[in-house]
């Protein structure tokens, strides 16, 4: 079975004349260890699709399945548990806790879940993201790029089955974005994690195994083994 899938997903905002069809009958599957980039014009439904897949938003109709769990069948409490245990999310706005250090932010989800970090993986993530000498700093003492890398490390720390990224390199310079994309690639290659990002950046998409193109709430194309040139 795929690691995650959406089947006949629709999402409609508003009613009557002001209705917006953010998703129209979207079906897509994500395999274990696969890194997918979702691309498309602004307003095409990328964020809505990812939020529905990650259980942050509910669809109007259709189903989302994570592993063998269909999200529509879950209670709020079960949903929270599934997100905590199996899903990592890198937000566009980093959502770091200002009073905690970088390291405390990174391990916060694990602490909340009462889980011990896998120290070797944590070291790998911290080193590859160039955060080793920033672990004691609070978010206000970090650059935007460093904050985004902390947010990325936090999403990966618990080795979730699936990692979602909403423009994870959106605010980063070329070096930082290379580090973020490299660790996401490693998560997929070395740990069989499923990675799904929304991006406008052709270079970011070139790190993915495939690109799913959305337009006007529908999947209009798939591209395997993208390069920065072929996604344009
Ligand atoms: P993208 O991520 O591709 O920019 P979105 O998923 O954010 O697209 O939005 C898809 C469509 O749904 C857009 O027309 C957007 O304006 C609309 N939309 C998104 N969120 C809401 C909302 N909370 N209320 C009303 N309309 C929304
Ligand atoms: P992006 O293009 O990166 O998806 P947006 O600016 O479209 O970002 O959306 C940012 C947030 O605003 C999202 O959470 C989305 O759900 C919400 N949003 C987008 N369009 C609308 C809208 N027309 N009405 C209300 N909320 C919206």
PDB file of N, CA and C and ligand atoms in Angstrom, residues 13 20 22 41-48, ligand 1:
ATOM      1  N   UNK A  13     -14.580  25.988  -0.460  1.00  0.00           N
ATOM      2  CA  UNK A  13     -14.712  27.036   0.558  1.00  0.00           C
ATOM      3  C   UNK A  13     -15.933  27.876   0.238  1.00  0.00           C
ATOM      4  N   UNK A  20     -15.498  28.714  -3.648  1.00  0.00           N
ATOM      5  CA  UNK A  20     -14.204  28.482  -4.296  1.00  0.00           C
ATOM      6  C   UNK A  20     -13.926  26.986  -4.266  1.00  0.00           C
ATOM      7  N   UNK A  22     -11.315  24.731  -4.231  1.00  0.00           N
ATOM      8  CA  UNK A  22      -9.859  24.671  -4.058  1.00  0.00           C
ATOM      9  C   UNK A  22      -9.299  23.348  -4.559  1.00  0.00           C
ATOM     10  N   UNK A  41       0.492  27.071 -10.095  1.00  0.00           N
ATOM     11  CA  UNK A  41       0.346  28.506  -9.860  1.00  0.00           C
ATOM     12  C   UNK A  41      -0.243  28.805  -8.479  1.00  0.00           C
ATOM     13  N   UNK A  42      -0.053  30.026  -8.020  1.00  0.00           N
ATOM     14  CA  UNK A  42      -0.660  30.473  -6.777  1.00  0.00           C
ATOM     15  C   UNK A  42      -2.171  30.305  -6.868  1.00  0.00           C
ATOM     16  N   UNK A  43      -2.771  29.751  -5.822  1.00  0.00           N
ATOM     17  CA  UNK A  43      -4.216  29.550  -5.812  1.00  0.00           C
ATOM     18  C   UNK A  43      -4.668  28.252  -6.454  1.00  0.00           C
ATOM     19  N   UNK A  44      -3.724  27.392  -6.879  1.00  0.00           N
ATOM     20  CA  UNK A  44      -4.107  26.159  -7.575  1.00  0.00           C
ATOM     21  C   UNK A  44      -4.505  25.036  -6.620  1.00  0.00           C
ATOM     22  N   UNK A  45      -4.329  25.240  -5.313  1.00  0.00           N
ATOM     23  CA  UNK A  45      -4.780  24.246  -4.340  1.00  0.00           C
ATOM     24  C   UNK A  45      -3.666  23.462  -3.662  1.00  0.00           C
ATOM     25  N   UNK A  46      -2.418  23.878  -3.859  1.00  0.00           N
ATOM     26  CA  UNK A  46      -1.282  23.132  -3.309  1.00  0.00           C
ATOM     27  C   UNK A  46      -1.328  23.048  -1.781  1.00  0.00           C
ATOM     28  N   UNK A  47      -1.499  24.211  -1.148  1.00  0.00           N
ATOM     29  CA  UNK A  47      -1.515  24.221   0.328  1.00  0.00           C
ATOM     30  C   UNK A  47      -2.714  23.446   0.849  1.00  0.00           C
ATOM     31  N   UNK A  48      -3.855  23.624   0.199  1.00  0.00           N
ATOM     32  CA  UNK A  48      -5.058  22.922   0.641  1.00  0.00           C
ATOM     33  C   UNK A  48      -4.842  21.410   0.563  1.00  0.00           C
TER      34      UNK A  48
HETATM   35  P1  LIG B   1      -1.971  27.429  -3.388  1.00  0.00           P
HETATM   36  O1  LIG B   1      -1.364  26.792  -2.194  1.00  0.00           O
HETATM   37  O2  LIG B   1      -1.735  26.667  -4.652  1.00  0.00           O
HETATM   38  O3  LIG B   1      -1.588  28.873  -3.527  1.00  0.00           O
HETATM   39  P2  LIG B   1      -4.395  27.307  -1.862  1.00  0.00           P
HETATM   40  O4  LIG B   1      -4.596  25.880  -1.525  1.00  0.00           O
HETATM   41  O5  LIG B   1      -3.811  28.187  -0.828  1.00  0.00           O
HETATM   42  O6  LIG B   1      -3.555  27.393  -3.210  1.00  0.00           O
HETATM   43  O7  LIG B   1      -5.771  27.939  -2.314  1.00  0.00           O
HETATM   44  C1  LIG B   1      -6.606  27.353  -3.313  1.00  0.00           C
HETATM   45  C2  LIG B   1      -7.826  28.228  -3.494  1.00  0.00           C
HETATM   46  O8  LIG B   1      -8.622  28.176  -2.324  1.00  0.00           O
HETATM   47  C3  LIG B   1      -7.514  29.685  -3.730  1.00  0.00           C
HETATM   48  O9  LIG B   1      -8.486  30.200  -4.605  1.00  0.00           O
HETATM   49  C4  LIG B   1      -7.637  30.288  -2.349  1.00  0.00           C
HETATM   50  O10 LIG B   1      -7.962  31.652  -2.416  1.00  0.00           O
HETATM   51  C5  LIG B   1      -8.767  29.464  -1.765  1.00  0.00           C
HETATM   52  N1  LIG B   1      -8.682  29.345  -0.305  1.00  0.00           N
HETATM   53  C6  LIG B   1      -7.671  28.774   0.394  1.00  0.00           C
HETATM   54  N2  LIG B   1      -7.925  28.809   1.704  1.00  0.00           N
HETATM   55  C7  LIG B   1      -9.116  29.407   1.837  1.00  0.00           C
HETATM   56  C8  LIG B   1      -9.933  29.737   2.952  1.00  0.00           C
HETATM   57  N3  LIG B   1      -9.556  29.434   4.211  1.00  0.00           N
HETATM   58  N4  LIG B   1     -11.115  30.351   2.721  1.00  0.00           N
HETATM   59  C9  LIG B   1     -11.507  30.636   1.467  1.00  0.00           C
HETATM   60  N5  LIG B   1     -10.798  30.354   0.372  1.00  0.00           N
HETATM   61  C10 LIG B   1      -9.617  29.746   0.546  1.00  0.00           C
END
